[in-house]
Tab-separated table of C-alpha atoms and ligand atoms in Angstrom:
chain	number	residue	atom	x	y	z
A	538	UNK	CA	12.626	1.853	-32.175
A	539	UNK	CA	12.790	4.259	-29.506
A	540	UNK	CA	11.606	2.758	-26.156
A	541	UNK	CA	8.286	2.461	-25.044
A	542	UNK	CA	7.400	4.815	-22.637
A	543	UNK	CA	5.764	4.048	-18.774
A	544	UNK	CA	4.722	7.100	-16.726
A	545	UNK	CA	4.428	5.940	-13.082
A	546	UNK	CA	1.819	8.689	-11.723
A	547	UNK	CA	2.100	7.476	-8.435
A	548	UNK	CA	4.782	5.085	-7.413
A	549	UNK	CA	3.828	2.578	-4.479
A	550	UNK	CA	7.962	1.890	-4.309
A	551	UNK	CA	10.772	0.180	-6.295
A	552	UNK	CA	8.756	-2.866	-7.164
A	553	UNK	CA	6.460	-0.375	-9.229
A	554	UNK	CA	8.344	0.929	-11.703
A	555	UNK	CA	11.643	-2.067	-11.805
A	556	UNK	CA	9.831	-4.092	-13.824
A	557	UNK	CA	9.176	-1.590	-16.596
A	558	UNK	CA	12.922	-0.774	-16.965
A	559	UNK	CA	13.767	-4.344	-16.940
A	560	UNK	CA	11.392	-4.610	-19.790
A	561	UNK	CA	13.279	-1.784	-21.618
A	562	UNK	CA	10.874	0.799	-20.907
A	563	UNK	CA	11.725	4.313	-20.435
A	564	UNK	CA	10.072	5.295	-17.054
A	565	UNK	CA	9.082	9.107	-15.923
A	566	UNK	CA	8.136	9.026	-12.282
A	567	UNK	CA	4.812	11.240	-10.775
A	568	UNK	CA	5.161	13.110	-7.465
A	569	UNK	CA	2.723	11.360	-5.574
A	570	UNK	CA	3.529	8.766	-2.801
A	571	UNK	CA	1.457	6.465	-0.582
A	572	UNK	CA	1.960	8.904	2.229
A	573	UNK	CA	1.069	12.083	0.160
A	574	UNK	CA	-1.470	11.317	-2.670
A	575	UNK	CA	-1.464	14.675	-3.838
A	576	UNK	CA	0.744	14.650	-6.443
A	577	UNK	CA	0.927	15.972	-10.031
A	578	UNK	CA	-1.733	18.519	-10.860
A	579	UNK	CA	-3.674	17.544	-13.889
A	580	UNK	CA	-1.297	19.819	-16.560
A	581	UNK	CA	1.760	18.500	-15.776
A	582	UNK	CA	0.195	15.210	-16.230
A	583	UNK	CA	-0.465	16.061	-19.527
A	584	UNK	CA	2.869	17.035	-20.132
A	585	UNK	CA	3.871	13.875	-18.370
A	586	UNK	CA	1.912	11.612	-20.539
A	587	UNK	CA	2.608	13.455	-24.142
A	588	UNK	CA	3.845	10.258	-26.159
A	589	UNK	CA	3.283	7.532	-23.334
A	590	UNK	CA	2.617	3.919	-24.078
A	591	UNK	CA	1.346	3.300	-20.613
A	592	UNK	CA	-0.168	4.945	-17.593
A	593	UNK	CA	0.507	3.432	-13.791
A	594	UNK	CA	0.256	4.225	-10.788
A	595	UNK	CA	-1.737	4.123	-6.964
A	596	UNK	CA	-4.387	7.002	-6.100
A	597	UNK	CA	-3.872	10.624	-7.393
A	598	UNK	CA	-5.580	13.780	-5.435
A	599	UNK	CA	-4.461	16.231	-6.776
A	600	UNK	CA	-4.736	15.842	-10.474
A	601	UNK	CA	-7.005	13.744	-13.001
A	602	UNK	CA	-6.120	11.228	-16.382
A	603	UNK	CA	-8.800	13.233	-18.069
A	604	UNK	CA	-9.221	13.436	-22.183
A	605	UNK	CA	-6.993	16.180	-22.442
A	606	UNK	CA	-4.116	13.951	-20.685
A	607	UNK	CA	-4.764	10.532	-22.509
A	608	UNK	CA	-5.259	12.736	-26.019
A	609	UNK	CA	-1.316	13.588	-25.053
A	610	UNK	CA	-0.679	10.550	-26.939
A	611	UNK	CA	-2.116	8.547	-29.604
A	612	UNK	CA	-0.338	5.125	-28.759
A	613	UNK	CA	-1.821	5.121	-25.081
A	614	UNK	CA	-2.893	2.051	-24.573
A	615	UNK	CA	-3.810	1.113	-21.111
A	616	UNK	CA	-3.898	2.852	-17.451
A	617	UNK	CA	-3.188	0.737	-14.840
A	618	UNK	CA	-4.317	1.562	-11.075
A	619	UNK	CA	-2.641	0.051	-8.350
A	620	UNK	CA	-5.196	0.282	-6.022
A	621	UNK	CA	-9.024	-0.257	-6.198
A	622	UNK	CA	-10.893	2.602	-7.477
A	623	UNK	CA	-11.006	4.411	-11.056
A	624	UNK	CA	-12.729	7.949	-9.542
A	625	UNK	CA	-9.465	10.120	-10.712
A	626	UNK	CA	-9.619	8.539	-14.383
A	627	UNK	CA	-12.005	9.592	-16.660
A	628	UNK	CA	-13.031	6.407	-18.027
A	629	UNK	CA	-15.867	7.157	-20.525
A	630	UNK	CA	-12.879	8.718	-22.318
A	631	UNK	CA	-10.802	6.211	-21.998
A	632	UNK	CA	-13.552	4.095	-23.243
A	633	UNK	CA	-13.894	6.279	-26.503
A	634	UNK	CA	-10.501	6.538	-27.444
A	635	UNK	CA	-9.818	2.600	-26.989
A	636	UNK	CA	-7.697	2.743	-23.779
A	637	UNK	CA	-7.866	-0.228	-21.760
A	638	UNK	CA	-8.461	0.704	-17.956
A	639	UNK	CA	-7.640	-1.242	-15.067
A	640	UNK	CA	-7.783	-1.423	-11.490
A	641	UNK	CA	-6.646	-3.656	-8.402
A	642	UNK	CA	-8.923	-5.283	-6.173
A	643	UNK	CA	-7.375	-7.561	-4.897
A	644	UNK	CA	-8.668	-9.276	-1.556
A	645	UNK	CA	-5.956	-8.225	0.601
A	646	UNK	CA	-7.545	-4.555	-0.361
A	647	UNK	CA	-10.932	-5.136	-0.237
A	648	UNK	CA	-10.726	-7.708	2.577
A	649	UNK	CA	-8.732	-5.126	4.498
A	650	UNK	CA	-11.688	-2.443	3.876
A	651	UNK	CA	-14.378	-4.773	5.656
A	652	UNK	CA	-12.345	-5.285	8.725
A	653	UNK	CA	-11.626	-1.898	9.121
A	654	UNK	CA	-15.293	-1.424	9.318
A	655	UNK	CA	-16.080	-3.667	11.577
A	656	UNK	CA	-13.263	-1.886	13.479
A	657	UNK	CA	-15.416	1.217	13.169
A	658	UNK	CA	-18.608	0.121	14.089
A	659	UNK	CA	-16.847	-2.222	17.435
A	660	UNK	CA	-15.145	0.953	18.006
A	661	UNK	CA	-18.079	3.340	17.866
A	662	UNK	CA	-21.097	1.059	19.950
A	663	UNK	CA	-18.801	-0.334	21.985
A	664	UNK	CA	-17.201	3.188	23.381
A	665	UNK	CA	-13.707	1.278	23.448
A	666	UNK	CA	-12.488	4.893	23.197
A	667	UNK	CA	-14.629	6.440	26.686
A	668	UNK	CA	-13.802	3.176	28.297
A	669	UNK	CA	-10.012	3.121	27.782
A	670	UNK	CA	-9.842	6.956	28.545
A	671	UNK	CA	-11.673	6.256	32.094
A	672	UNK	CA	-8.895	4.431	33.355
A	673	UNK	CA	-6.349	5.870	31.686
A	674	UNK	CA	-7.377	9.434	32.515
A	675	UNK	CA	-10.238	9.511	34.716
A	676	UNK	CA	-10.529	8.978	38.339
A	677	UNK	CA	-14.357	6.747	38.030
A	678	UNK	CA	-14.296	2.832	37.675
A	679	UNK	CA	-17.958	2.661	36.497
A	680	UNK	CA	-20.129	5.092	35.147
A	681	UNK	CA	-23.355	5.263	33.430
A	682	UNK	CA	-21.879	6.520	30.481
A	683	UNK	CA	-19.559	3.802	29.370
A	684	UNK	CA	-22.733	1.975	28.662
A	685	UNK	CA	-22.068	0.465	25.444
A	686	UNK	CA	-24.452	-1.182	22.584
A	687	UNK	CA	-24.928	-4.909	22.332
A	688	UNK	CA	-24.814	-5.634	18.654
A	689	UNK	CA	-26.378	-8.908	17.991
A	690	UNK	CA	-29.828	-10.357	18.336
A	691	UNK	CA	-30.536	-12.641	21.469
A	692	UNK	CA	-32.738	-15.713	22.532
A	693	UNK	CA	-34.185	-13.262	25.506
A	694	UNK	CA	-35.938	-11.263	22.643
A	695	UNK	CA	-33.508	-8.068	21.691
A	696	UNK	CA	-33.696	-7.466	18.162
A	697	UNK	CA	-30.102	-6.367	17.594
A	698	UNK	CA	-29.482	-3.961	15.100
A	699	UNK	CA	-30.208	-3.368	11.871
A	700	UNK	CA	-27.141	-2.583	9.691
A	701	UNK	CA	-27.697	-1.232	6.326
A	702	UNK	CA	-25.232	-1.855	3.484
A	703	UNK	CA	-25.256	0.909	0.932
A	704	UNK	CA	-23.526	-0.858	-2.314
A	705	UNK	CA	-23.235	-4.659	-1.937
A	706	UNK	CA	-20.238	-5.522	-3.964
A	707	UNK	CA	-16.774	-6.793	-2.896
A	708	UNK	CA	-16.760	-5.239	0.024
A	709	UNK	CA	-20.257	-5.063	0.896
A	710	UNK	CA	-21.057	-8.626	0.658
A	711	UNK	CA	-18.226	-9.911	2.394
A	712	UNK	CA	-19.202	-7.372	5.172
A	713	UNK	CA	-22.853	-9.464	5.000
A	714	UNK	CA	-20.805	-12.371	5.401
A	715	UNK	CA	-18.597	-11.175	8.698
A	716	UNK	CA	-21.619	-9.829	10.035
A	717	UNK	CA	-23.372	-13.207	9.499
A	718	UNK	CA	-22.862	-14.786	12.783
A	719	UNK	CA	-23.572	-11.787	15.249
A	720	UNK	CA	-27.248	-12.028	14.245
A	721	UNK	CA	-28.255	-8.519	13.106
A	722	UNK	CA	-30.858	-7.823	10.732
A	723	UNK	CA	-28.983	-6.785	7.571
A	724	UNK	CA	-30.686	-4.434	4.886
A	725	UNK	CA	-28.964	-3.493	1.892
A	726	UNK	CA	-29.126	-1.239	-0.795
A	727	UNK	CA	-27.440	-1.009	-4.615
A	728	UNK	CA	-30.010	-1.394	-7.572
A	729	UNK	CA	-26.750	-2.774	-9.495
A	730	UNK	CA	-26.955	-6.169	-8.210
A	731	UNK	CA	-29.382	-8.785	-9.193
A	732	UNK	CA	-31.897	-10.014	-5.708
A	733	UNK	CA	-30.156	-13.543	-5.807
A	734	UNK	CA	-27.071	-11.793	-4.584
A	735	UNK	CA	-29.146	-10.017	-1.598
A	736	UNK	CA	-30.520	-13.775	-1.156
A	737	UNK	CA	-27.028	-15.232	-0.940
A	738	UNK	CA	-25.871	-12.770	1.605
A	739	UNK	CA	-28.997	-12.861	3.468
A	740	UNK	CA	-29.462	-9.229	3.174
A	741	UNK	CA	-33.148	-7.902	3.068
A	742	UNK	CA	-33.140	-5.631	-0.560
A	743	UNK	CA	-34.905	-2.175	0.435
A	744	UNK	CA	-34.969	1.358	-1.165
A	745	UNK	CA	-32.121	4.034	0.031
A	746	UNK	CA	-34.853	6.259	2.217
A	747	UNK	CA	-35.853	2.554	3.993
A	748	UNK	CA	-32.801	1.847	4.929
A	749	UNK	CA	-31.628	5.031	6.320
A	750	UNK	CA	-34.716	5.113	8.283
A	751	UNK	CA	-34.510	1.543	9.541
A	752	UNK	CA	-30.570	1.343	10.615
A	753	UNK	CA	-28.986	2.029	13.423
A	754	UNK	CA	-25.307	1.620	11.399
A	755	UNK	CA	-24.793	3.217	7.872
A	756	UNK	CA	-22.322	1.588	5.898
A	757	UNK	CA	-21.195	2.998	2.744
A	758	UNK	CA	-19.455	0.550	0.137
A	759	UNK	CA	-20.353	1.833	-3.574
A	760	UNK	CA	-18.044	3.179	-6.481
A	761	UNK	CA	-17.907	7.134	-6.783
A	762	UNK	CA	-19.926	7.510	-10.113
A	763	UNK	CA	-21.324	10.865	-10.821
A	764	UNK	CA	-24.669	8.916	-9.656
A	765	UNK	CA	-23.305	8.396	-5.765
A	766	UNK	CA	-21.689	11.347	-5.606
A	767	UNK	CA	-23.187	13.336	-2.841
A	768	UNK	CA	-25.875	10.418	-1.853
A	769	UNK	CA	-25.897	10.624	0.981
A	770	UNK	CA	-26.604	14.960	2.380
A	771	UNK	CA	-28.471	16.743	4.040
A	772	UNK	CA	-31.872	15.374	3.467
A	773	UNK	CA	-30.358	11.863	3.555
A	774	UNK	CA	-29.285	12.815	7.498
A	775	UNK	CA	-32.581	13.919	8.744
A	776	UNK	CA	-33.829	10.546	7.478
A	777	UNK	CA	-31.740	8.468	9.653
A	778	UNK	CA	-32.017	7.676	13.558
A	779	UNK	CA	-30.574	10.475	15.808
A	780	UNK	CA	-29.111	7.073	17.608
A	781	UNK	CA	-27.845	5.952	14.241
A	782	UNK	CA	-23.832	6.002	12.825
A	783	UNK	CA	-22.514	6.063	9.555
A	784	UNK	CA	-19.871	4.442	8.114
A	785	UNK	CA	-17.145	5.438	4.910
A	786	UNK	CA	-14.965	3.789	4.133
A	787	UNK	CA	-15.789	4.033	0.435
A	788	UNK	CA	-14.751	7.305	-0.845
A	789	UNK	CA	-15.201	10.514	0.592
A	790	UNK	CA	-17.106	12.293	-1.855
A	791	UNK	CA	-20.187	9.877	-1.643
A	792	UNK	CA	-21.150	12.218	1.255
A	793	UNK	CA	-21.598	15.748	1.474
A	794	UNK	CA	-18.869	16.478	4.407
A	795	UNK	CA	-20.161	19.706	5.292
A	796	UNK	CA	-24.071	18.124	5.862
A	797	UNK	CA	-22.603	15.219	7.684
A	798	UNK	CA	-20.114	17.731	9.895
A	799	UNK	CA	-23.413	20.154	10.330
A	800	UNK	CA	-25.691	16.537	11.317
A	801	UNK	CA	-22.792	15.853	13.891
A	802	UNK	CA	-23.008	18.671	15.558
A	803	UNK	CA	-27.172	19.251	15.611
A	804	UNK	CA	-26.738	15.160	17.160
A	805	UNK	CA	-28.931	14.609	14.111
A	806	UNK	CA	-26.922	11.463	14.175
A	807	UNK	CA	-25.387	9.789	16.764
A	808	UNK	CA	-21.700	9.387	15.329
A	809	UNK	CA	-19.452	8.589	12.211
A	810	UNK	CA	-16.750	6.226	11.285
A	811	UNK	CA	-14.761	7.756	8.214
A	812	UNK	CA	-11.801	6.597	6.747
A	813	UNK	CA	-12.017	8.826	3.263
A	814	UNK	CA	-12.898	12.857	2.825
A	815	UNK	CA	-13.922	15.360	-0.014
A	816	UNK	CA	-10.614	16.536	0.427
A	817	UNK	CA	-7.335	14.365	1.215
A	818	UNK	CA	-5.435	15.044	2.822
A	819	UNK	CA	-8.094	16.005	5.308
A	820	UNK	CA	-7.237	20.010	5.660
A	821	UNK	CA	-6.061	20.600	9.029
A	822	UNK	CA	-8.668	23.062	9.699
A	823	UNK	CA	-11.246	20.854	8.777
A	824	UNK	CA	-13.662	20.524	11.758
A	825	UNK	CA	-13.746	16.650	11.938
A	826	UNK	CA	-10.525	17.136	13.312
A	827	UNK	CA	-11.476	18.802	16.573
A	828	UNK	CA	-14.376	16.323	17.052
A	829	UNK	CA	-15.586	14.096	19.992
A	830	UNK	CA	-15.070	10.357	20.256
A	831	UNK	CA	-17.852	10.255	18.604
A	832	UNK	CA	-16.312	10.907	15.417
A	833	UNK	CA	-13.386	7.910	14.543
A	834	UNK	CA	-11.089	9.000	11.870
A	835	UNK	CA	-8.315	7.520	9.812
A	836	UNK	CA	-6.556	8.761	7.062
A	837	UNK	CA	-7.677	6.540	3.944
A	838	UNK	CA	-5.631	3.659	5.781
A	839	UNK	CA	-8.647	1.031	5.602
A	840	UNK	CA	-6.791	-1.145	3.442
A	841	UNK	CA	-3.048	-0.885	4.790
A	842	UNK	CA	-2.443	-3.687	6.979
A	843	UNK	CA	0.884	-5.540	6.954
A	844	UNK	CA	0.749	-8.778	4.987
A	845	UNK	CA	-1.109	-7.089	2.926
A	846	UNK	CA	-0.542	-2.704	1.629
A	847	UNK	CA	-0.416	-2.057	-1.757
A	848	UNK	CA	2.181	-5.191	-2.745
A	849	UNK	CA	-0.914	-7.365	-3.989
A	850	UNK	CA	-1.942	-4.244	-6.159
A	851	UNK	CA	1.696	-3.025	-7.913
A	852	UNK	CA	1.706	-6.871	-8.491
A	853	UNK	CA	-2.050	-7.085	-10.197
A	854	UNK	CA	-1.045	-3.512	-11.918
A	855	UNK	CA	1.988	-3.998	-13.381
A	856	UNK	CA	1.463	-7.028	-14.785
A	857	UNK	CA	-1.562	-6.208	-16.524
A	858	UNK	CA	0.223	-3.079	-18.007
A	859	UNK	CA	3.343	-5.389	-18.655
A	860	UNK	CA	0.428	-7.779	-20.838
A	861	UNK	CA	-0.922	-4.546	-22.515
A	862	UNK	CA	2.606	-3.503	-23.809
A	863	UNK	CA	3.146	-6.912	-24.728
A	864	UNK	CA	0.300	-6.244	-27.051
A	865	UNK	CA	-2.064	-8.727	-24.532
A	866	UNK	CA	-5.608	-7.935	-23.104
A	867	UNK	CA	-5.128	-7.624	-19.492
A	868	UNK	CA	-6.611	-9.486	-16.691
A	869	UNK	CA	-8.274	-7.049	-14.408
A	870	UNK	CA	-9.725	-4.913	-17.218
A	871	UNK	CA	-12.274	-2.425	-15.812
A	872	UNK	CA	-14.264	-0.890	-19.135
A	873	UNK	CA	-14.607	-4.270	-20.329
A	874	UNK	CA	-16.170	-2.461	-23.305
A	875	UNK	CA	-13.629	-1.406	-24.962
A	876	UNK	CA	-11.694	-4.839	-25.503
A	877	UNK	CA	-12.891	-5.461	-28.679
A	878	UNK	CA	-11.728	-2.094	-29.976
A	879	UNK	CA	-8.820	-2.176	-27.717
A	880	UNK	CA	-8.018	-6.011	-29.773
A	881	UNK	CA	-7.911	-4.051	-33.390
A	882	UNK	CA	-5.673	-1.381	-32.219
A	883	UNK	CA	-3.069	-3.122	-30.561
A	884	UNK	CA	-4.260	-7.142	-30.251
A	885	UNK	CA	-0.444	-8.461	-31.153
A	886	UNK	CA	1.291	-5.099	-31.632
A	887	UNK	CA	3.862	-5.570	-28.600
A	888	UNK	CA	6.149	-3.060	-27.635
A	889	UNK	CA	8.659	-4.835	-25.402
B	1319	LIG	P1	-17.483	-2.421	-6.106
B	1319	LIG	O1	-17.250	-2.522	-7.716
B	1319	LIG	O2	-17.238	-4.589	-6.088
B	1319	LIG	O3	-18.639	-2.796	-5.402
B	1319	LIG	C1	-19.551	-1.091	-5.646
B	1319	LIG	C2	-20.917	-1.523	-5.432
B	1319	LIG	O4	-21.309	-0.586	-5.361
B	1319	LIG	C3	-21.724	-2.218	-7.056
B	1319	LIG	O5	-22.242	-3.645	-5.934
B	1319	LIG	C4	-22.159	-1.198	-7.456
B	1319	LIG	O6	-23.674	-1.976	-7.739
B	1319	LIG	C5	-22.764	-0.532	-6.176
B	1319	LIG	N1	-23.132	0.691	-6.546
B	1319	LIG	C6	-22.903	1.253	-7.601
B	1319	LIG	N2	-23.957	2.461	-7.680
B	1319	LIG	C7	-24.495	2.463	-7.048
B	1319	LIG	C8	-25.511	3.234	-6.651
B	1319	LIG	N3	-25.442	4.613	-7.244
B	1319	LIG	N4	-26.608	2.973	-5.321
B	1319	LIG	C9	-25.805	2.065	-4.744
B	1319	LIG	N5	-25.067	1.010	-5.050
B	1319	LIG	C10	-24.267	0.932	-5.718
B	1319	LIG	O7	-16.579	-2.209	-5.086
B	1319	LIG	P2	-15.614	-2.462	-3.939
B	1319	LIG	O8	-14.285	-3.376	-3.870
B	1319	LIG	O9	-16.829	-3.362	-3.269
B	1319	LIG	O10	-15.360	-1.112	-3.110
B	1319	LIG	C11	-16.158	-0.490	-2.738
B	1319	LIG	C12	-15.727	0.905	-2.057
B	1319	LIG	O11	-14.932	1.321	-1.294
B	1319	LIG	C13	-15.607	2.015	-3.773
B	1319	LIG	O12	-15.736	3.082	-3.260
B	1319	LIG	C14	-13.893	1.917	-3.466
B	1319	LIG	O13	-13.417	2.549	-4.167
B	1319	LIG	C15	-13.892	1.653	-2.197
B	1319	LIG	N6	-12.471	1.662	-1.130
B	1319	LIG	C16	-11.842	1.793	0.212
B	1319	LIG	C17	-10.604	1.256	0.021
B	1319	LIG	C18	-10.197	2.284	1.122
B	1319	LIG	O14	-8.867	2.292	1.626
B	1319	LIG	N7	-11.082	2.844	1.718
B	1319	LIG	C19	-9.780	0.531	-0.136
B	1319	LIG	C20	-10.396	-0.108	-1.346
B	1319	LIG	C21	-11.732	0.185	-1.809
């Protein structure tokens, strides 16, 4: 029997492939790295995937693991991600072909995203950069322009802000938990979560248009799907308050970026905190790179923190792929509906 083939399409670090080599697999490494997730094209991925038993790795932006890539190997049993989100994988085709898809929503990852969301909100609303710059680069001590926003509700009748959470999954739910002591009004839109999740999170359930009309902070935490692609565009910005800010740590294509740029330029909204973009890395000539303090940018690093980073995800993803190669159903299956079919094809038929 020839050695099982594992394609690591986006290696995180050595740990991401050493364990496969130790298990006797033949490992092929892709081009993508954490610093530059562009990686291989779909055509290159298709060539690499021929005869593969497992495809594993972190995010890739330059190519997709589409049906054609998966059809390159009859024995392909798993596509395992080291990171959260499966938008570069054609999950429907994987399910149709009887292939398991896993991803790694570790607490280190989603917890880090919530902390970044809080940081974006505070930096923008507390005018952190303007206040700092006034002392380092200006001559004035205090100016009216440095007045910031009080966020929470107060006993003196100040109502506090309304925070609109779009997507009440892991990240949206944890955000509601972290915001609770701030005594803001929380409203949320997520048609796929049961009403009791909203009740437990103390988030009032509303429709998307009401959320956009009523929120001072609109924060996006949906997965990227056909339905959520461009869910925030020109029409939606027009519904928002001119004083409202938009935070996006979810996925770039959830927002129509041209419409966002136009909304910022025309002051239809007051600002934006963005960790994710329609094209990543963000092109050097993107107008977003030229915008003033109303726009806060980071390079898809919300989850990247000391003591967290990609390490826990590499462990999950590697373990998931090794289990699948041993003929066992892995732990973190995304397309659960495939499991019965997968069991028929691979259960008990280990290749390592
Ligand atoms: P999750 O699956 O736990 O939650 C996503 C939520 O979105 C679910 O509750 C789902 O019902 C909801 N949703 C789906 N379609 C919707 C729609 N049309 N309208 C409203 N809600 C909808 O995911 P999560 O772990 O909370 O991650 C949320 C997002 O954050 C994902 O897009 C993920 O890829 C992204 N993310 C980004 C980073 C980063 O570094 N910036 C890191 C981790 C995750």
